[in-house]
Each structure stands twice: as C-alpha cells, then as structure tokens.
Amino acid sequence: MTSVPCCSASSRFREEASLLVTTNQRTSRMALSPDTRKRLITAALVAPASAWLFVFLVLPFIAIVVFAFGERAPEGGYQAAFTFAQFANLASRAQAFKNTLVLAPIGSFVCLLVAYPVAYYLAVKASPQHRLLLVSLVVVPFWTSLLVRTYAWMYILGARGIPHLLEFVGIENVRLLNTPGAVLLGIVYGYLPLMIMPIYVSLEKLDRRLLEASADLGARPLSTFFGITLPLSLPGVMTGVALVTILLLGEYLIPQLLGGGKVFFIGNALVDLFLQSRNWPFGSAIAVTLVVVVVIVLLVAMRIAWRVAGTRQVDLV
C-alpha cells in the first residue's frame, strides 16, 4: 500500500526534472553569444547619432538635390520640375566661386605659415610650466563669438582705425576695409587656432629621442627639421589644412562684414538666393556644387595623407 505513492512521487520528480532540462536547453539555445551581444550594444550606442545625422544631414541634402533640379515658383521658392537649367546658370555666380576658390586656399596656406612655428614652439621649445598657459591663450579667442571678433576688425580696419593713424605720418586715402586683403586678414585671425591645434598635437607626440639621435649623428638643425620633424607632423598639417579649407569654402560672416558686399563668397551667394531672392532651386544647385567641391578636397587630402603615411621614412643623415 505504501509503494504506490512512492512510485507516483518518483514519476512526478522525473517529469519535473525532464521539463527543467528541456527548459534549460531551450534557454541555452536562445541565449545570445558574446559577439551578438557586442554587436547589439554597439548598434544601440550608434543608433542615436546615426538617427541624428540621417534627419539633420542626409534628409536635408536629399531635399537640396531635389530642389536643384526644379524651378523657381512665380512667388518664389520651389516648383516641381526636372531641369538642368540651374546648373547651366552657375556661370552667373562665377565671381563668388572665384573668390572662394582663391581666397580659401590662400587663407589656409597663410594660416599654415603662421600656425606651424607657433605649434612647434608650444610642443618642442616651451617649458611644461608655460605650455599650458600658452595653449590656453591660443584657445581663448573661441571663448568669444566670431561675430564680435569680426566687428572688432571692422573698427580696426575702418576709417577711424589704422587708416586714421596713417594720416598722422602723411599716408592718406588708405582703404583697408571692404577689400580682399581685409577678408584674408579676418580669415587668418578667425581660423588660426584651428590650424595650430592639430599641428601641435602631432608635434607633441614627436619622439624627442629621434631629435637627439639626429644631433648625435651630426645632422644640422635644418636637416633634422626637414628629415624628421616635418614628415612626422604631416598628419597634423593635413588635418589642419583640410579642416580650415573646408570651413572656408562655406564661410559667410567674414566676407559679409569685412568684404562689405564687394568680396562675395559662395556662402554669401547662398544666403542671398535662399533668403533674399527666394530662388531655392538655383541656391540648391550652388549648394550641391559646393558639396562636390568639399568632397573632392577631402578625397585629395585623404589620398595625400595615405601616400605620406605609406612612404614616410625617417632619415637621420
């Protein structure tokens, strides 16, 4: 009489154990592998930034491309069509393209000429005690608005600024404001820190033992610079040049204030077409052309950087 309940309990125990094993097997099959879990975490981290770029970069660019092949509505804005007339009309803004494609590279080159000695002194010559202070002085201009700094240059270059001082030494009728030179000066002043910092970072990583070895082998300072320092700092140079050039291609504020409407950049043309003339298709065609120019600049910079990285050698003799 007592063996029946015992057998029944044993049977239930085996059934529960079998069910538990089956559940564990299913759970183990459903468990994520480490690689899958890592990919999911990466996707979750990247998703917000990707969504932001898609909404505020990709979609607007698609809209601009669509507008570029349309027509201007009679009341202004966009009218659906498919035509290349806007691109055929780019020659009417040739002066804006000329000013941009001439002054932007020149501004980048002048920034490089000024920035490299400054970055070299900060990274190689300055003492650790003074380096932090000097780097802070380089960054200080970013604490104020570019608009405020450009307005200051308007006063300095205006009739009551440097030209007024030159009158005391007999030099009269000097016009500095509203000239390409004024725009170039504003460009160099405004973008110089963006050129200094990448070069400074590259030079700061420079192995000082290479310089010491070069000196021990009897190399002259100039040979050491061109054989070691400059090649090893080229990544920072290329980064600074690409960054400044790309930003200058879309510059609006400095030509508007220091050029006075006489030195037009592509950015000024875009503002005029979108906000004043309300010719959105033509403005979009110019914007698409500008994007193509920026992409070409990036590809050229990347190709040069890859070539330099692949062929760079340190010659101590």
Protein backbone atom coordinates (compact mmCIF):
# COMPACT_ATOMS: atom_id res chain seq x y z
CA MET A 1 0.00 0.00 0.00
CA THR A 2 2.85 2.43 0.68
CA SER A 3 4.76 1.73 -2.55
CA VAL A 4 2.16 3.34 -4.88
CA PRO A 5 2.54 6.91 -3.55
CA CYS A 6 6.34 6.46 -3.62
CA CYS A 7 6.27 5.41 -7.27
CA SER A 8 3.91 8.26 -8.08
CA ALA A 9 6.20 10.80 -6.40
CA SER A 10 9.22 9.37 -8.19
CA SER A 11 7.42 9.62 -11.54
CA ARG A 12 6.47 13.24 -10.91
CA PHE A 13 10.07 14.02 -9.93
CA ARG A 14 11.37 12.52 -13.19
CA GLU A 15 8.82 14.51 -15.21
CA GLU A 16 9.75 17.77 -13.48
CA ALA A 17 13.46 17.06 -13.95
CA SER A 18 12.92 16.30 -17.62
CA LEU A 19 10.89 19.51 -18.02
CA LEU A 20 13.62 21.51 -16.29
CA VAL A 21 16.32 20.06 -18.55
CA THR A 22 14.24 20.83 -21.63
CA THR A 23 13.68 24.41 -20.45
CA ASN A 24 17.39 24.89 -19.78
CA GLN A 25 18.25 23.57 -23.23
CA ARG A 26 15.81 25.98 -24.84
CA THR A 27 17.16 28.86 -22.76
CA SER A 28 20.74 28.00 -23.68
CA ARG A 29 19.79 27.93 -27.36
CA MET A 30 18.06 31.30 -27.01
CA ALA A 31 20.96 32.90 -25.10
CA LEU A 32 22.96 35.46 -27.10
CA SER A 33 26.53 34.77 -27.95
CA PRO A 34 29.15 37.31 -26.82
CA ASP A 35 29.67 38.53 -30.39
CA THR A 36 25.95 39.03 -30.91
CA ARG A 37 25.62 40.85 -27.61
CA LYS A 38 28.56 43.08 -28.52
CA ARG A 39 27.02 43.92 -31.89
CA LEU A 40 23.69 44.78 -30.28
CA ILE A 41 25.35 47.06 -27.73
CA THR A 42 27.33 48.78 -30.47
CA ALA A 43 24.19 49.25 -32.56
CA ALA A 44 22.36 50.72 -29.56
CA LEU A 45 25.17 53.20 -28.97
CA VAL A 46 25.46 54.20 -32.62
CA ALA A 47 21.72 54.43 -33.30
CA PRO A 48 21.08 57.91 -31.75
CA ALA A 49 23.97 59.55 -33.61
CA SER A 50 23.01 57.78 -36.83
CA ALA A 51 19.41 58.93 -36.49
CA TRP A 52 20.57 62.50 -35.83
CA LEU A 53 22.81 62.51 -38.92
CA PHE A 54 20.08 60.98 -41.06
CA VAL A 55 17.45 63.53 -40.01
CA PHE A 56 19.61 66.66 -40.00
CA LEU A 57 22.18 65.83 -42.70
CA VAL A 58 21.04 63.14 -45.12
CA LEU A 59 17.41 64.23 -45.48
CA PRO A 60 18.25 67.95 -45.96
CA PHE A 61 20.87 67.03 -48.55
CA ILE A 62 18.34 64.88 -50.42
CA ALA A 63 15.91 67.81 -50.35
CA ILE A 64 18.59 70.15 -51.72
CA VAL A 65 19.41 67.72 -54.54
CA VAL A 66 15.71 67.51 -55.44
CA PHE A 67 15.37 71.32 -55.35
CA ALA A 68 18.46 71.71 -57.57
CA PHE A 69 16.66 70.04 -60.47
CA GLY A 70 13.47 72.06 -60.01
CA GLU A 71 12.32 75.54 -60.99
CA ARG A 72 11.67 78.73 -59.10
CA ALA A 73 8.00 79.25 -58.39
CA PRO A 74 6.49 82.57 -59.57
CA GLU A 75 6.08 83.73 -55.97
CA GLY A 76 9.49 82.38 -55.00
CA GLY A 77 10.57 79.08 -53.55
CA TYR A 78 10.43 75.72 -55.28
CA GLN A 79 8.32 74.40 -58.11
CA ALA A 80 8.47 70.73 -59.08
CA ALA A 81 10.23 70.06 -62.37
CA PHE A 82 13.22 68.23 -63.80
CA THR A 83 15.70 70.51 -65.50
CA PHE A 84 19.44 71.20 -65.57
CA ALA A 85 18.88 74.92 -66.10
CA GLN A 86 20.05 75.79 -62.58
CA PHE A 87 23.41 74.12 -63.12
CA ALA A 88 23.75 75.74 -66.54
CA ASN A 89 23.31 79.11 -64.81
CA LEU A 90 26.22 78.60 -62.38
CA ALA A 91 28.40 80.89 -64.50
CA SER A 92 26.35 83.87 -63.32
CA ARG A 93 27.91 83.40 -59.87
CA ALA A 94 31.41 82.85 -61.21
CA GLN A 95 32.84 85.71 -59.13
CA ALA A 96 31.63 84.12 -55.89
CA PHE A 97 33.20 80.79 -56.89
CA LYS A 98 36.41 82.57 -57.91
CA ASN A 99 36.69 84.47 -54.62
CA THR A 100 36.01 81.33 -52.61
CA LEU A 101 38.31 79.01 -54.54
CA VAL A 102 41.14 81.59 -54.49
CA LEU A 103 40.91 83.11 -51.01
CA ALA A 104 40.11 79.86 -49.18
CA PRO A 105 43.33 78.05 -50.23
CA ILE A 106 45.38 81.23 -49.78
CA GLY A 107 43.88 81.71 -46.31
CA SER A 108 44.67 78.10 -45.41
CA PHE A 109 48.25 78.49 -46.65
CA VAL A 110 48.82 81.70 -44.69
CA CYS A 111 47.29 80.07 -41.60
CA LEU A 112 49.73 77.18 -42.05
CA LEU A 113 52.72 79.51 -42.37
CA VAL A 114 51.76 81.29 -39.15
CA ALA A 115 50.50 78.25 -37.24
CA TYR A 116 53.43 75.88 -37.73
CA PRO A 117 56.08 77.99 -35.93
CA VAL A 118 53.62 78.66 -33.10
CA ALA A 119 52.72 74.97 -32.77
CA TYR A 120 56.40 73.99 -32.97
CA TYR A 121 57.31 76.37 -30.16
CA LEU A 122 54.42 75.17 -28.00
CA ALA A 123 55.21 71.48 -28.48
CA VAL A 124 59.01 71.44 -28.64
CA LYS A 125 60.51 74.61 -27.19
CA ALA A 126 58.11 75.82 -24.49
CA SER A 127 58.66 74.61 -20.94
CA PRO A 128 55.94 72.44 -19.38
CA GLN A 129 55.17 75.24 -16.91
CA HIS A 130 54.47 77.76 -19.69
CA ARG A 131 52.94 75.37 -22.21
CA LEU A 132 49.52 75.18 -20.56
CA LEU A 133 49.28 78.97 -20.37
CA LEU A 134 50.30 79.42 -23.99
CA VAL A 135 47.88 76.76 -25.24
CA SER A 136 45.13 78.47 -23.24
CA LEU A 137 45.96 81.76 -24.97
CA VAL A 138 45.56 80.04 -28.33
CA VAL A 139 42.12 78.73 -27.32
CA VAL A 140 40.93 81.98 -25.67
CA PRO A 141 39.54 83.51 -28.92
CA PHE A 142 36.97 80.70 -29.06
CA TRP A 143 35.53 81.98 -25.80
CA THR A 144 34.06 84.94 -27.67
CA SER A 145 31.78 84.96 -30.68
CA LEU A 146 33.32 85.17 -34.14
CA LEU A 147 30.79 87.91 -34.85
CA VAL A 148 32.16 90.07 -32.03
CA ARG A 149 35.76 89.50 -33.10
CA THR A 150 34.96 90.32 -36.72
CA TYR A 151 33.19 93.52 -35.68
CA ALA A 152 36.36 94.47 -33.80
CA TRP A 153 38.35 94.08 -37.01
CA MET A 154 35.80 96.24 -38.82
CA TYR A 155 36.64 99.07 -36.42
CA ILE A 156 40.40 98.44 -36.62
CA LEU A 157 40.43 98.45 -40.42
CA GLY A 158 37.77 101.14 -40.77
CA ALA A 159 38.23 104.86 -41.38
CA ARG A 160 38.77 105.59 -37.68
CA GLY A 161 41.24 102.74 -37.19
CA ILE A 162 44.55 102.07 -38.90
CA PRO A 163 43.87 104.44 -41.86
CA HIS A 164 43.27 107.27 -39.37
CA LEU A 165 46.60 106.54 -37.66
CA LEU A 166 48.40 106.50 -41.02
CA GLU A 167 47.20 110.02 -41.69
CA PHE A 168 49.44 111.26 -38.86
CA VAL A 169 52.52 110.07 -40.79
CA GLY A 170 51.36 111.57 -44.08
CA ILE A 171 49.78 108.47 -45.64
CA GLU A 172 46.26 109.36 -46.71
CA ASN A 173 43.35 107.80 -48.57
CA VAL A 174 44.23 104.28 -47.48
CA ARG A 175 41.28 101.90 -47.70
CA LEU A 176 41.67 98.62 -45.84
CA LEU A 177 38.07 97.65 -45.17
CA ASN A 178 35.91 96.04 -47.87
CA THR A 179 38.93 94.62 -49.70
CA PRO A 180 40.18 91.07 -50.34
CA GLY A 181 43.09 91.82 -48.01
CA ALA A 182 40.70 92.59 -45.16
CA VAL A 183 38.83 89.34 -45.78
CA LEU A 184 42.11 87.41 -45.86
CA LEU A 185 43.21 89.02 -42.59
CA GLY A 186 39.90 88.10 -40.95
CA ILE A 187 40.19 84.54 -42.25
CA VAL A 188 43.68 84.08 -40.83
CA TYR A 189 42.71 85.58 -37.49
CA GLY A 190 39.49 83.60 -37.19
CA TYR A 191 40.79 80.20 -38.26
CA LEU A 192 44.37 80.27 -36.99
CA PRO A 193 43.60 78.30 -33.77
CA LEU A 194 42.00 75.53 -35.84
CA MET A 195 45.27 75.19 -37.72
CA ILE A 196 47.51 75.41 -34.66
CA MET A 197 45.90 72.68 -32.55
CA PRO A 198 46.18 69.67 -34.95
CA ILE A 199 49.80 70.54 -35.72
CA TYR A 200 50.52 70.98 -32.02
CA VAL A 201 49.05 67.56 -31.23
CA SER A 202 51.23 65.90 -33.91
CA LEU A 203 54.37 67.66 -32.74
CA GLU A 204 53.64 66.88 -29.10
CA LYS A 205 53.68 63.16 -29.93
CA LEU A 206 57.08 63.50 -31.59
CA ASP A 207 59.68 61.21 -30.02
CA ARG A 208 62.40 63.54 -28.72
CA ARG A 209 64.93 60.71 -28.94
CA LEU A 210 64.80 60.99 -32.72
CA LEU A 211 65.88 64.62 -32.50
CA GLU A 212 68.65 63.74 -30.06
CA ALA A 213 69.84 60.90 -32.30
CA SER A 214 69.87 63.23 -35.27
CA ALA A 215 72.01 65.73 -33.38
CA ASP A 216 74.37 62.98 -32.18
CA LEU A 217 74.84 61.83 -35.78
CA GLY A 218 75.90 65.34 -36.75
CA ALA A 219 72.79 66.42 -38.64
CA ARG A 220 72.20 70.14 -38.92
CA PRO A 221 69.03 71.57 -37.31
CA LEU A 222 67.58 72.35 -40.73
CA SER A 223 68.23 68.79 -41.91
CA THR A 224 66.64 67.43 -38.74
CA PHE A 225 63.56 69.56 -39.31
CA PHE A 226 63.03 68.52 -42.93
CA GLY A 227 64.10 64.92 -42.35
CA ILE A 228 62.29 64.15 -39.08
CA THR A 229 60.09 66.88 -37.64
CA LEU A 230 58.19 67.91 -40.75
CA PRO A 231 57.47 64.38 -42.08
CA LEU A 232 56.25 63.18 -38.68
CA SER A 233 53.99 66.22 -38.27
CA LEU A 234 52.38 65.92 -41.72
CA PRO A 235 49.23 64.19 -40.39
CA GLY A 236 48.54 67.24 -38.22
CA VAL A 237 49.34 69.57 -41.11
CA MET A 238 46.96 67.74 -43.44
CA THR A 239 44.23 67.70 -40.79
CA GLY A 240 44.57 71.42 -40.16
CA VAL A 241 44.66 72.34 -43.85
CA ALA A 242 41.65 70.16 -44.69
CA LEU A 243 39.66 71.44 -41.70
CA VAL A 244 40.32 75.12 -42.38
CA THR A 245 39.85 74.84 -46.15
CA ILE A 246 36.53 73.02 -45.87
CA LEU A 247 35.19 75.53 -43.35
CA LEU A 248 36.36 78.45 -45.50
CA LEU A 249 34.55 77.08 -48.55
CA GLY A 250 31.27 77.74 -46.74
CA GLU A 251 32.32 80.93 -44.94
CA TYR A 252 29.71 83.69 -44.83
CA LEU A 253 30.30 86.05 -41.91
CA ILE A 254 33.85 87.29 -42.57
CA PRO A 255 33.31 88.18 -46.27
CA GLN A 256 29.99 89.81 -45.39
CA LEU A 257 31.42 92.09 -42.70
CA LEU A 258 34.99 92.70 -43.85
CA GLY A 259 34.22 92.47 -47.56
CA GLY A 260 31.21 94.77 -47.35
CA GLY A 261 29.38 93.01 -50.17
CA LYS A 262 32.30 93.62 -52.53
CA VAL A 263 34.08 90.34 -51.81
CA PHE A 264 31.42 87.68 -52.26
CA PHE A 265 31.88 84.05 -51.19
CA ILE A 266 29.67 81.10 -52.08
CA GLY A 267 28.13 81.31 -48.61
CA ASN A 268 27.04 84.89 -49.29
CA ALA A 269 25.52 83.83 -52.60
CA LEU A 270 23.54 81.07 -50.86
CA VAL A 271 22.14 83.46 -48.25
CA ASP A 272 21.15 85.91 -50.98
CA LEU A 273 19.44 83.25 -53.10
CA PHE A 274 17.58 81.49 -50.29
CA LEU A 275 16.56 84.47 -48.15
CA GLN A 276 16.51 87.48 -50.47
CA SER A 277 15.77 86.28 -53.99
CA ARG A 278 13.94 83.15 -52.79
CA ASN A 279 15.41 81.26 -55.72
CA TRP A 280 15.68 77.95 -53.93
CA PRO A 281 16.47 75.77 -56.98
CA PHE A 282 19.43 77.92 -58.04
CA GLY A 283 20.66 78.15 -54.47
CA SER A 284 20.36 74.38 -54.15
CA ALA A 285 22.37 73.88 -57.35
CA ILE A 286 25.15 76.06 -55.93
CA ALA A 287 24.98 74.16 -52.62
CA VAL A 288 25.26 70.80 -54.39
CA THR A 289 28.24 72.10 -56.36
CA LEU A 290 29.85 73.28 -53.13
CA VAL A 291 29.35 69.84 -51.56
CA VAL A 292 31.03 68.24 -54.57
CA VAL A 293 33.99 70.62 -54.18
CA VAL A 294 34.24 69.79 -50.46
CA VAL A 295 34.19 66.04 -51.20
CA ILE A 296 36.95 66.49 -53.78
CA VAL A 297 39.05 68.43 -51.26
CA LEU A 298 38.54 65.67 -48.69
CA LEU A 299 39.46 62.91 -51.13
CA VAL A 300 42.61 64.75 -52.21
CA ALA A 301 43.62 65.35 -48.59
CA MET A 302 42.99 61.71 -47.68
CA ARG A 303 44.96 60.47 -50.69
CA ILE A 304 47.91 62.68 -49.80
CA ALA A 305 47.72 61.57 -46.17
CA TRP A 306 47.66 57.88 -47.13
CA ARG A 307 50.57 58.37 -49.52
CA VAL A 308 52.58 60.19 -46.87
CA ALA A 309 51.76 57.53 -44.26
CA GLY A 310 52.75 54.75 -46.65
CA THR A 311 56.05 56.23 -47.81
CA ARG A 312 57.14 58.19 -44.75
CA GLN A 313 60.67 57.40 -43.63
CA VAL A 314 62.95 58.94 -41.04
CA ASP A 315 66.35 59.82 -42.44
CA LEU A 316 68.96 60.78 -39.86
CA VAL A 317 71.82 61.51 -42.24
